[in-house]
PDB file of N, H, CA, C and O in Angstrom:
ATOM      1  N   UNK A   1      -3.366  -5.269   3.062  1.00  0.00           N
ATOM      2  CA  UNK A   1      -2.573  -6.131   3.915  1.00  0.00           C
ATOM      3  C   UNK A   1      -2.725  -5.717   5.368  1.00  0.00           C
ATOM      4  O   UNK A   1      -2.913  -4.518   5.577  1.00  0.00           O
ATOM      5  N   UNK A   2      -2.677  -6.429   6.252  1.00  0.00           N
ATOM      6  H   UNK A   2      -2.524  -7.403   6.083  1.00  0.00           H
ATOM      7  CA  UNK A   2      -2.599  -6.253   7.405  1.00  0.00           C
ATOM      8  C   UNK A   2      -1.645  -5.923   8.094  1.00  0.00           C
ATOM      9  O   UNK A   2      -0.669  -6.489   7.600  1.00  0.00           O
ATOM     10  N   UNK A   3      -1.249  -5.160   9.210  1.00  0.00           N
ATOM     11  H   UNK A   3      -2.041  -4.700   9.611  1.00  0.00           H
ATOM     12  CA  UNK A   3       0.119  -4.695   9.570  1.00  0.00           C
ATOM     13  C   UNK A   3       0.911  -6.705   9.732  1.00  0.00           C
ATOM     14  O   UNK A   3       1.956  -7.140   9.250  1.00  0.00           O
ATOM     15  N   UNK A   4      -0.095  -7.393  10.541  1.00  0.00           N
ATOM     16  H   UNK A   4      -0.944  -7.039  10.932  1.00  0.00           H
ATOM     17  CA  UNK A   4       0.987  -8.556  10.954  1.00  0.00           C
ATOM     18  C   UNK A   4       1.677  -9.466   9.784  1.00  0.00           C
ATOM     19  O   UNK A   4       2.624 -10.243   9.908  1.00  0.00           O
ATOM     20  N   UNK A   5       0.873  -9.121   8.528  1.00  0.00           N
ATOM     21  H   UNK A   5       0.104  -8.489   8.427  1.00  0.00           H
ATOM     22  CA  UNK A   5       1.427  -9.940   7.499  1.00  0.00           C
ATOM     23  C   UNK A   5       2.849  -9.068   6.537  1.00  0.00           C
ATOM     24  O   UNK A   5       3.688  -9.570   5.790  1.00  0.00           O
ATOM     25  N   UNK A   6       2.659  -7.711   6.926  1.00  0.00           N
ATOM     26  H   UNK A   6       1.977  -7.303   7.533  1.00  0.00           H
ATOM     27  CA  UNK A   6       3.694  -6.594   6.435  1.00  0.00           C
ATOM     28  C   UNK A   6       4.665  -6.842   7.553  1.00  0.00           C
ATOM     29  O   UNK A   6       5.770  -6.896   7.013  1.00  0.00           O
ATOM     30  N   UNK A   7       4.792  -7.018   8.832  1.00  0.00           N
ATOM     31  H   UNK A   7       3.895  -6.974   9.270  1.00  0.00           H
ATOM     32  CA  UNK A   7       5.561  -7.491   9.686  1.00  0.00           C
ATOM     33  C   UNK A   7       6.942  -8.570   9.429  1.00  0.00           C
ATOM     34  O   UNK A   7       8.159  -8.400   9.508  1.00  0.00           O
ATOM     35  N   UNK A   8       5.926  -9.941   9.027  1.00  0.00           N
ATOM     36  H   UNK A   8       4.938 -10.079   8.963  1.00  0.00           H
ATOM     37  CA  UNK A   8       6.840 -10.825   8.642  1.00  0.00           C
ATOM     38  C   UNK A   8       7.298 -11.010   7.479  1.00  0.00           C
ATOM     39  O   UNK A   8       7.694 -12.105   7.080  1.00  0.00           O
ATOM     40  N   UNK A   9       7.293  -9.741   6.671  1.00  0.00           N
ATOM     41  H   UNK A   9       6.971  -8.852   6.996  1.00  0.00           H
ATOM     42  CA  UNK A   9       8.169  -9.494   5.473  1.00  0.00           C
ATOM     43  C   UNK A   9       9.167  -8.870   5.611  1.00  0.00           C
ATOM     44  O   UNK A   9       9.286  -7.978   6.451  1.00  0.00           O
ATOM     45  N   UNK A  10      10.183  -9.274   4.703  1.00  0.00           N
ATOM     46  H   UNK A  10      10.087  -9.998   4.021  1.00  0.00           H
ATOM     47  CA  UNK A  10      11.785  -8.963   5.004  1.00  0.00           C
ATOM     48  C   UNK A  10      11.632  -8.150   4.479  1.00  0.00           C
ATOM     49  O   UNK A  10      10.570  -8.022   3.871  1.00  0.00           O
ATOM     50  N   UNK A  11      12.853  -6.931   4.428  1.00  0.00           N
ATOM     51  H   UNK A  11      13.716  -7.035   4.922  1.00  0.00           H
ATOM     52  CA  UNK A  11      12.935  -5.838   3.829  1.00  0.00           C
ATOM     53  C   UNK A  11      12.917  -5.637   2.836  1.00  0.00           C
ATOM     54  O   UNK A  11      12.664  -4.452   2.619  1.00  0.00           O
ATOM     55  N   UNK A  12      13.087  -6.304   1.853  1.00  0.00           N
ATOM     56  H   UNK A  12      13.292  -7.267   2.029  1.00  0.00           H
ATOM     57  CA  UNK A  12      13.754  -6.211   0.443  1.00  0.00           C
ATOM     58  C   UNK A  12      11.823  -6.571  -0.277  1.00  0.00           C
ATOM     59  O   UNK A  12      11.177  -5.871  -1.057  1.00  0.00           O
ATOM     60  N   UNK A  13      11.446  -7.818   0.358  1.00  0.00           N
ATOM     61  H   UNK A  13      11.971  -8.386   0.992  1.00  0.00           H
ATOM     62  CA  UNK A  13      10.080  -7.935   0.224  1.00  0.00           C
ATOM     63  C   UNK A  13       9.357  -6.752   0.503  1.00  0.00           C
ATOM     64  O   UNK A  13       8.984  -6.129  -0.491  1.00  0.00           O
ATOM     65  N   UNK A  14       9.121  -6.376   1.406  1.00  0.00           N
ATOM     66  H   UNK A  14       9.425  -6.882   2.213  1.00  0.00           H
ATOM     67  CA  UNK A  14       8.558  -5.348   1.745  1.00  0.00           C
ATOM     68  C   UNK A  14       8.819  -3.819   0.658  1.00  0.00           C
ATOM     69  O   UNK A  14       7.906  -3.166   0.152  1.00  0.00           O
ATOM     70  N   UNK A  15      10.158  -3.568   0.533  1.00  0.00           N
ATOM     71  H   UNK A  15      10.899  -4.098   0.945  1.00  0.00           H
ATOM     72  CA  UNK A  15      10.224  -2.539  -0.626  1.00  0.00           C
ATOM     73  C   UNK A  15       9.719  -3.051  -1.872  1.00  0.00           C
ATOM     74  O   UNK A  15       8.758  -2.377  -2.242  1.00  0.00           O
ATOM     75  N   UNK A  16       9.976  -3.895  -2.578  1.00  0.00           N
ATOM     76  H   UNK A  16      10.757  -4.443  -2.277  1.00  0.00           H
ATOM     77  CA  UNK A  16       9.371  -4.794  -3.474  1.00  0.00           C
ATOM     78  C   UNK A  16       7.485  -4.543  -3.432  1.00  0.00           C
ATOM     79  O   UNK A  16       6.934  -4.280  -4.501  1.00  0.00           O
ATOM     80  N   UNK A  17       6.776  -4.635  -2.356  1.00  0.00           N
ATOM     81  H   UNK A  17       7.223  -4.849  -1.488  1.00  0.00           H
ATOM     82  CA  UNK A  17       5.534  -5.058  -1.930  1.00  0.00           C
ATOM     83  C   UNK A  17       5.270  -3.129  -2.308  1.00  0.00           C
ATOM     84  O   UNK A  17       4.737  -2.643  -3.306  1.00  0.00           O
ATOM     85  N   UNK A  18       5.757  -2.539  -1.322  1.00  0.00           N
ATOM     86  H   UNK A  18       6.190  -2.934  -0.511  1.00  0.00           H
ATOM     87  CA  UNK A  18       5.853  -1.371  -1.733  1.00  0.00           C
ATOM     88  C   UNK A  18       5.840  -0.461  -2.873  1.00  0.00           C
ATOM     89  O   UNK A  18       5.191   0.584  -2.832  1.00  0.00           O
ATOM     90  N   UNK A  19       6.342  -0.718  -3.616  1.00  0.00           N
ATOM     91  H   UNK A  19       6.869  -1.567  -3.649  1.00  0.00           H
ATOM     92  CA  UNK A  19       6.676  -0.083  -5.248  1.00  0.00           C
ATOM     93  C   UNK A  19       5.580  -0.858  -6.109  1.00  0.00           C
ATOM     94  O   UNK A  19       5.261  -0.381  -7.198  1.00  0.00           O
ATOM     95  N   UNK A  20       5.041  -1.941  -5.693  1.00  0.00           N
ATOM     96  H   UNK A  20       5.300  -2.329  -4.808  1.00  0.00           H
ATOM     97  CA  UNK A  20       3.715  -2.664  -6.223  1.00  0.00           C
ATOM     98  C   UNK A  20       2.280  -2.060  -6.207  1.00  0.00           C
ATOM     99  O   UNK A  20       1.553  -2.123  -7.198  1.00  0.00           O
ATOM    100  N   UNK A  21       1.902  -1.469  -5.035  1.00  0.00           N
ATOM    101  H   UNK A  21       2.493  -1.417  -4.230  1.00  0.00           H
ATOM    102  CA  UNK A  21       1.344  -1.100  -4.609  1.00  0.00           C
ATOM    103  C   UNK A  21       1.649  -0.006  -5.131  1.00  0.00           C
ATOM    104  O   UNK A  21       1.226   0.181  -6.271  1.00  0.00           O
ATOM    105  N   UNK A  22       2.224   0.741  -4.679  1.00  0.00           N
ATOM    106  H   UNK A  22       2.568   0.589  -3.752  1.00  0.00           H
ATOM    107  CA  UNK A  22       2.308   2.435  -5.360  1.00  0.00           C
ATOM    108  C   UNK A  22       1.476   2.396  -7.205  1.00  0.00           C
ATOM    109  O   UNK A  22       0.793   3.117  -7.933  1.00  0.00           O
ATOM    110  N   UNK A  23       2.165   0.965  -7.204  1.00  0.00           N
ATOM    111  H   UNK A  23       2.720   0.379  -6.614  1.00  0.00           H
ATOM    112  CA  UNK A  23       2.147   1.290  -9.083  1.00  0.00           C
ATOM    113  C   UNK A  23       0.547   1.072  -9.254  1.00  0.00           C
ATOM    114  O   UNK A  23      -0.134   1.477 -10.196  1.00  0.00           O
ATOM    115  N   UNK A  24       0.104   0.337  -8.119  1.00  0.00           N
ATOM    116  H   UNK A  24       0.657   0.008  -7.354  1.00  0.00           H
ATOM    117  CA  UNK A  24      -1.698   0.157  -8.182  1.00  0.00           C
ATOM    118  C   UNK A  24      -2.430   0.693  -7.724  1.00  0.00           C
ATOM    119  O   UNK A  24      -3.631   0.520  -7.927  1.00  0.00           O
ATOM    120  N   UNK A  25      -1.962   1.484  -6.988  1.00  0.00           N
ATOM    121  H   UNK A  25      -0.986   1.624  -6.823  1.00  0.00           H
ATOM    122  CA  UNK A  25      -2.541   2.660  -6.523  1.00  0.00           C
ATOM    123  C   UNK A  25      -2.572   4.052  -7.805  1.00  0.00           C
ATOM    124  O   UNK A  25      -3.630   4.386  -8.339  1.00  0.00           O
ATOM    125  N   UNK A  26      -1.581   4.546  -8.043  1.00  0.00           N
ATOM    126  H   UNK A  26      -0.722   4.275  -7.609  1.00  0.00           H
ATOM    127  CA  UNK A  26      -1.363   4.994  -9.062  1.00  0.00           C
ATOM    128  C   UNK A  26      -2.896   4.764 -10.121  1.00  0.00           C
ATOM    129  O   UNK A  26      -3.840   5.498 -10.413  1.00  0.00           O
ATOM    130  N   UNK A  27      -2.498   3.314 -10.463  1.00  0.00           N
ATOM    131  H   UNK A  27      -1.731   2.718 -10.225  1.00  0.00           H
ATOM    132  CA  UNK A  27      -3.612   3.210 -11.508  1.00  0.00           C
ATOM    133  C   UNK A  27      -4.890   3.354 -11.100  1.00  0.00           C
ATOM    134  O   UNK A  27      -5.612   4.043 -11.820  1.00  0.00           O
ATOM    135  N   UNK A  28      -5.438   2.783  -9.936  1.00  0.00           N
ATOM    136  H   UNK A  28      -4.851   2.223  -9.351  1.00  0.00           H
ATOM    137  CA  UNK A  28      -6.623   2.954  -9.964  1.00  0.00           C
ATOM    138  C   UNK A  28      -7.059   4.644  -9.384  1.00  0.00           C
ATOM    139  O   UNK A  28      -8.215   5.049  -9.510  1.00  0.00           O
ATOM    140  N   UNK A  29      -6.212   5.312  -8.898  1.00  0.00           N
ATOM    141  H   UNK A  29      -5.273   4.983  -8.795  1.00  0.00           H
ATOM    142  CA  UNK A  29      -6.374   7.087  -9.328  1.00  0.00           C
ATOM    143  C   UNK A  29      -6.727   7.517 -10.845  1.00  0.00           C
ATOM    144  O   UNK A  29      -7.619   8.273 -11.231  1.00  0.00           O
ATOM    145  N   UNK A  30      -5.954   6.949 -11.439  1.00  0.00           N
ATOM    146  H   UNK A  30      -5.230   6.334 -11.126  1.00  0.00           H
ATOM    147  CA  UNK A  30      -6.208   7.248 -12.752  1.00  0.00           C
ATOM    148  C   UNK A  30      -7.480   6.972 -13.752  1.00  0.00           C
ATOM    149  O   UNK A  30      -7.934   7.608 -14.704  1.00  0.00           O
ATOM    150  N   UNK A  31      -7.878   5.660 -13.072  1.00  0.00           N
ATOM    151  H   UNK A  31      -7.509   5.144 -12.299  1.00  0.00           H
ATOM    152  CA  UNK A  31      -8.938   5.137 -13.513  1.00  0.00           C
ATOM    153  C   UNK A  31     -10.423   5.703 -13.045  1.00  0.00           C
ATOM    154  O   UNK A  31     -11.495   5.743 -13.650  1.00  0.00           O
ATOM    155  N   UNK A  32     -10.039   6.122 -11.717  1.00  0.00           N
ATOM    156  H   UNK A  32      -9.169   6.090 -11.226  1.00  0.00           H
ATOM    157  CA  UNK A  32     -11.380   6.948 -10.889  1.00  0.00           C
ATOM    158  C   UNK A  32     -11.573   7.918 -11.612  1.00  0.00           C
ATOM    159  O   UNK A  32     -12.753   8.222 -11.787  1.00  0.00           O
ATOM    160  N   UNK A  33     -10.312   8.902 -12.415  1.00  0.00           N
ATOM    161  H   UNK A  33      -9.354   8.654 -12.272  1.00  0.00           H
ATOM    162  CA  UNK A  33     -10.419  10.309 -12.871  1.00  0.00           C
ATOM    163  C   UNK A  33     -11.084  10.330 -13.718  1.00  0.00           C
ATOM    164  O   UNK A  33     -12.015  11.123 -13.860  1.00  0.00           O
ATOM    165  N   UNK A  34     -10.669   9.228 -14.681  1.00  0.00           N
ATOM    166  H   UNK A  34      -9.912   8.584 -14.565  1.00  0.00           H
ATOM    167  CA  UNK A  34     -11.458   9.050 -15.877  1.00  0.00           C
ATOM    168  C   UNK A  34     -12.739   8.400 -15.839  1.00  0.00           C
ATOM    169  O   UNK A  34     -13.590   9.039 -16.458  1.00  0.00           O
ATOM    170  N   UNK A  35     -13.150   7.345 -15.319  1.00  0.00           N
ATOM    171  H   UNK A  35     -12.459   6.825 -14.816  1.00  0.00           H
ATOM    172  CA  UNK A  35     -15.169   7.142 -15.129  1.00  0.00           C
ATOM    173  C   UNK A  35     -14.786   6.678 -13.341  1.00  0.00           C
ATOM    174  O   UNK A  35     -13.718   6.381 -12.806  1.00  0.00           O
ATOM    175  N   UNK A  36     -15.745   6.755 -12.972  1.00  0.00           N
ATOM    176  H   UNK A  36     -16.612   6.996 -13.406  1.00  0.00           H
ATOM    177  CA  UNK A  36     -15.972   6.699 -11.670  1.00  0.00           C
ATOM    178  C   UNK A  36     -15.525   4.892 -11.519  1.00  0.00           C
ATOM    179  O   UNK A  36     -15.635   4.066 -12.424  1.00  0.00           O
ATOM    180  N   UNK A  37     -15.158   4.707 -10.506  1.00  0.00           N
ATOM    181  H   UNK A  37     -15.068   5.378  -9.770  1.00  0.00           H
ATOM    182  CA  UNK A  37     -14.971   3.122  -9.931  1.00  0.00           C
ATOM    183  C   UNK A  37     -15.950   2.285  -9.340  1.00  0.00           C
ATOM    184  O   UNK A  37     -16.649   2.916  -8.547  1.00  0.00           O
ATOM    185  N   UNK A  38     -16.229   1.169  -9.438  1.00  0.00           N
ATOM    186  H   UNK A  38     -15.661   0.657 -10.083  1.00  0.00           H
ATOM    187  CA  UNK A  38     -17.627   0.865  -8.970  1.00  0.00           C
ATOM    188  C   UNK A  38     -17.617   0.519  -7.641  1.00  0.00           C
ATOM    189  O   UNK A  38     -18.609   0.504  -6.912  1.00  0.00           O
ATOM    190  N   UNK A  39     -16.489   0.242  -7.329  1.00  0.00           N
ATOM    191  H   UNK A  39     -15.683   0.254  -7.922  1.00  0.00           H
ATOM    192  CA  UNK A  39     -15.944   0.523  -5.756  1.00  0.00           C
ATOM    193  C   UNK A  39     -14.947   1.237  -5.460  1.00  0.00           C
ATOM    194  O   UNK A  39     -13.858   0.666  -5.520  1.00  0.00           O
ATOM    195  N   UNK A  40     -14.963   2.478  -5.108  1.00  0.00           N
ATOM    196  H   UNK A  40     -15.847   2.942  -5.059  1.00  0.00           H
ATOM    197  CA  UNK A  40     -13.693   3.971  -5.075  1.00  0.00           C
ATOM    198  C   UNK A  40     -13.298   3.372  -3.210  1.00  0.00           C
ATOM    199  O   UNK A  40     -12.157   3.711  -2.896  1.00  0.00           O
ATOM    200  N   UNK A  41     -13.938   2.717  -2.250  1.00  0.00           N
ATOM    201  H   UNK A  41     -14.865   2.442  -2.505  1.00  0.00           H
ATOM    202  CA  UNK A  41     -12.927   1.915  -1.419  1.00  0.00           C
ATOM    203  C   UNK A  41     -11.778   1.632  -1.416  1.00  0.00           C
ATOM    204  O   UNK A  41     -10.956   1.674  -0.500  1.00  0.00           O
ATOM    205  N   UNK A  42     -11.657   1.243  -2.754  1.00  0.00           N
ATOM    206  H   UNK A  42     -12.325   1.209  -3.498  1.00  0.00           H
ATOM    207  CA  UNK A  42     -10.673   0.316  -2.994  1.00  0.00           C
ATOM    208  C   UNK A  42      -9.419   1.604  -3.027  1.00  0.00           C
ATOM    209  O   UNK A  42      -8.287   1.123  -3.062  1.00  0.00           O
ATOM    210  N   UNK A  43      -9.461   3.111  -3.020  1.00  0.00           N
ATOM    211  H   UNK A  43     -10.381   3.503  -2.992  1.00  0.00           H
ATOM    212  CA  UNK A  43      -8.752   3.636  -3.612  1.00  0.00           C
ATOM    213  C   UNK A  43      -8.290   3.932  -1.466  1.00  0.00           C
ATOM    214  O   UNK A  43      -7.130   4.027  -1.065  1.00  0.00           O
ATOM    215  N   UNK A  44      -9.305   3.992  -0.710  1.00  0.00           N
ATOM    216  H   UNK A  44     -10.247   3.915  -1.036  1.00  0.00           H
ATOM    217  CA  UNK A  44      -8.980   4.382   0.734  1.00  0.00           C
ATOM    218  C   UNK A  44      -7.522   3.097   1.234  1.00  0.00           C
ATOM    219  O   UNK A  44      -6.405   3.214   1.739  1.00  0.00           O
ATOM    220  N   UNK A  45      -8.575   1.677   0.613  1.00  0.00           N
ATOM    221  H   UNK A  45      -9.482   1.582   0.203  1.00  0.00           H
ATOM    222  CA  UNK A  45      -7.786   0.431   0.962  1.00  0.00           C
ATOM    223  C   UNK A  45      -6.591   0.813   0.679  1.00  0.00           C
ATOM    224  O   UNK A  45      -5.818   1.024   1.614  1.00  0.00           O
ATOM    225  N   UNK A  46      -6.118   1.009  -0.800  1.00  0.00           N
ATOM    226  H   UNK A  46      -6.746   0.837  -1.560  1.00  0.00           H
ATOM    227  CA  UNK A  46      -4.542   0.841  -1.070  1.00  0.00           C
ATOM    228  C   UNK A  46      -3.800   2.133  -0.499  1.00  0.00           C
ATOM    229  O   UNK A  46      -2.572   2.132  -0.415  1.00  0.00           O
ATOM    230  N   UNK A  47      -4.495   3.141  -0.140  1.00  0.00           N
ATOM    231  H   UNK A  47      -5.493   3.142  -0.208  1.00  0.00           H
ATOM    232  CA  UNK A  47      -3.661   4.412   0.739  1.00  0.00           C
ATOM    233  C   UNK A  47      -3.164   3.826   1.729  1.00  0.00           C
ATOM    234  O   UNK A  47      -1.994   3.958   2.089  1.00  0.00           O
ATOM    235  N   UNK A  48      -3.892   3.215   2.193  1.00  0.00           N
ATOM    236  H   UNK A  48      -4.843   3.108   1.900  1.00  0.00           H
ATOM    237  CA  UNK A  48      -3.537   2.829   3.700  1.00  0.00           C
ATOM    238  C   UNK A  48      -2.862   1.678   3.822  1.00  0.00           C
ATOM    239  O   UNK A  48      -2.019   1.726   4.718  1.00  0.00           O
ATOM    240  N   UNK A  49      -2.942   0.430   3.113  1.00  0.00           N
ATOM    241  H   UNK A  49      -3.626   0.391   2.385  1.00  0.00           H
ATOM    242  CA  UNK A  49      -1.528  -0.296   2.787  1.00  0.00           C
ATOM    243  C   UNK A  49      -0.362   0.430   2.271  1.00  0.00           C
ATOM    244  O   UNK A  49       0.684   0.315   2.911  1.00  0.00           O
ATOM    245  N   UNK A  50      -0.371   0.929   1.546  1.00  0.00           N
ATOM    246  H   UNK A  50      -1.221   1.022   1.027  1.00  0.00           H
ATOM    247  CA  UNK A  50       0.666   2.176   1.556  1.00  0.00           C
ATOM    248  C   UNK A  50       1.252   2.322   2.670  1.00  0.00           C
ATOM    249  O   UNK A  50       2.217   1.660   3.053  1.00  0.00           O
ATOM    250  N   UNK A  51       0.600   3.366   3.372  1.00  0.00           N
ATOM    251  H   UNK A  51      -0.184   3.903   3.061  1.00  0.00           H
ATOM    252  CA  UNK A  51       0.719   4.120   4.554  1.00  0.00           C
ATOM    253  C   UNK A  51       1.806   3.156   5.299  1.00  0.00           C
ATOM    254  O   UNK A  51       3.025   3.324   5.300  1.00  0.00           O
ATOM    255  N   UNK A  52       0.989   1.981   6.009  1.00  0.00           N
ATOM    256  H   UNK A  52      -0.001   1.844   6.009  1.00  0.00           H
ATOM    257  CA  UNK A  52       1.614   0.566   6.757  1.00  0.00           C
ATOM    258  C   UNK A  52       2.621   0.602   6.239  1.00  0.00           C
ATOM    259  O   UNK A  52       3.483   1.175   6.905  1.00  0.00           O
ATOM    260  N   UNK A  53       3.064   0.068   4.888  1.00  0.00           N
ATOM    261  H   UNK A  53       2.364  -0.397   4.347  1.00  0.00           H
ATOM    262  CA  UNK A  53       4.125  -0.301   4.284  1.00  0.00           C
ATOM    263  C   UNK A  53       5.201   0.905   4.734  1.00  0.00           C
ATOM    264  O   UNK A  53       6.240   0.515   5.266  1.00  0.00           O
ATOM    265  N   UNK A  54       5.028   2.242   4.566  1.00  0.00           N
ATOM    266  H   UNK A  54       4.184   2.559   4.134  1.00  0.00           H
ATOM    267  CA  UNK A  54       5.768   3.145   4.687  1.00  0.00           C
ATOM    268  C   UNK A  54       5.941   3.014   6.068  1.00  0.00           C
ATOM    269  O   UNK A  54       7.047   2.502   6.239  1.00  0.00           O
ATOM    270  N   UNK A  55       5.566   3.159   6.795  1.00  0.00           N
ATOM    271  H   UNK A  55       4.667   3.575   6.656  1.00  0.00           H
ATOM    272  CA  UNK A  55       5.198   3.190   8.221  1.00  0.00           C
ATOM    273  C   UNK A  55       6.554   2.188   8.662  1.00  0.00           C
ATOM    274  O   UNK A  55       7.683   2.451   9.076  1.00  0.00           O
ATOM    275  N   UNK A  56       5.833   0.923   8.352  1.00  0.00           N
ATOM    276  H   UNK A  56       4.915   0.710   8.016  1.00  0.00           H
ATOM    277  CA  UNK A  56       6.752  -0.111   8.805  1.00  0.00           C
ATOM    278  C   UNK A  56       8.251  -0.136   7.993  1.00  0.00           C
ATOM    279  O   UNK A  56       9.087  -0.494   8.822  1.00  0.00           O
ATOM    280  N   UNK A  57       8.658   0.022   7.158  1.00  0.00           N
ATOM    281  H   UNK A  57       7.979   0.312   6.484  1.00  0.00           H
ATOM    282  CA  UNK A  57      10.233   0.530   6.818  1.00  0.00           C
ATOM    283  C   UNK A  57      10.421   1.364   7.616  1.00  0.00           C
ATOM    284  O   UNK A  57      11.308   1.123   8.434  1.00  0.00           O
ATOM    285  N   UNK A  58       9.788   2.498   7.709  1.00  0.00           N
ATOM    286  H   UNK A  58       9.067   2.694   7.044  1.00  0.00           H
ATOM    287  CA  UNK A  58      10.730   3.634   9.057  1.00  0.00           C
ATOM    288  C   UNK A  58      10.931   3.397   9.992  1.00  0.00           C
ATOM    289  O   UNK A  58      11.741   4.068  10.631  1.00  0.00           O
ATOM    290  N   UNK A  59      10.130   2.055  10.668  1.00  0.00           N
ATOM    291  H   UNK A  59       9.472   1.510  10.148  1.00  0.00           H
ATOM    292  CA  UNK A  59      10.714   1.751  11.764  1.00  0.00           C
ATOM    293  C   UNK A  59      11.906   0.858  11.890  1.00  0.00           C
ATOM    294  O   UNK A  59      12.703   0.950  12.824  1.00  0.00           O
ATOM    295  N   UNK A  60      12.019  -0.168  10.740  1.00  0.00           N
ATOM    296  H   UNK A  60      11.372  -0.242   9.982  1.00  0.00           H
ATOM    297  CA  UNK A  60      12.864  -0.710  10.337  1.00  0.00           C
ATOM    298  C   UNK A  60      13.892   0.461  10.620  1.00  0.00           C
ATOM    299  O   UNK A  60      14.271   0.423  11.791  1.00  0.00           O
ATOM    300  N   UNK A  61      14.367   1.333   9.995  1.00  0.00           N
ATOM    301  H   UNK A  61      14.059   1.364   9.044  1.00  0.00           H
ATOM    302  CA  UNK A  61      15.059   2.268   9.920  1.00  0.00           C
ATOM    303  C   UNK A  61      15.490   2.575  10.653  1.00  0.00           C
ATOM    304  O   UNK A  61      16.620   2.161  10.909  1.00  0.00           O
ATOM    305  N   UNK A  62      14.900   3.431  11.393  1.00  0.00           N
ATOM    306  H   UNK A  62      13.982   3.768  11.184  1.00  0.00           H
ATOM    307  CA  UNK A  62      14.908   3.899  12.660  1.00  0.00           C
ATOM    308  C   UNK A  62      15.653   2.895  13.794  1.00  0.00           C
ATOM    309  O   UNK A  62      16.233   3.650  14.574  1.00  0.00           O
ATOM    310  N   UNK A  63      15.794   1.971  14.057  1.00  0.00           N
ATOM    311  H   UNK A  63      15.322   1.358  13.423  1.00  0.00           H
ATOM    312  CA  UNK A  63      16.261   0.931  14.864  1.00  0.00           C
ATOM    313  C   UNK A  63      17.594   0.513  14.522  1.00  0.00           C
ATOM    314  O   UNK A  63      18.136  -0.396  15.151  1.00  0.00           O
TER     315      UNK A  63
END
């Protein structure tokens, strides 16, 4: 996701979007461990939507 589309998500979306992600992230760790991924990208991609997602609640927060 892009920060501007994590932007115009409400909070509740956004935690929601959040805990989604974790859970697919999660899996495809799991899946790398066990045979390699035919694109392991995909494992940088969802860190870093992560990241955003986290990112952007704390500022929520914070304010």
């Amino acid at each position: 996701m892009k920060q501007s589309e994590i932007k115009q998500l409400s909070t509740a979306e956004l935690q929601e979007k959040l805990s989604e992600t974790k859970k697919s992230y999660t899996d495809l760790k799991m899946a790398h461990t066990i045979s390699p991924l035919d694109n392991p990208i995909q494992l940088r991609v969802a860190r870093r939507a992560l990241a955003r997602m986290a990112t952007e609640l704390t500022k929520r927060d914070v304010q």
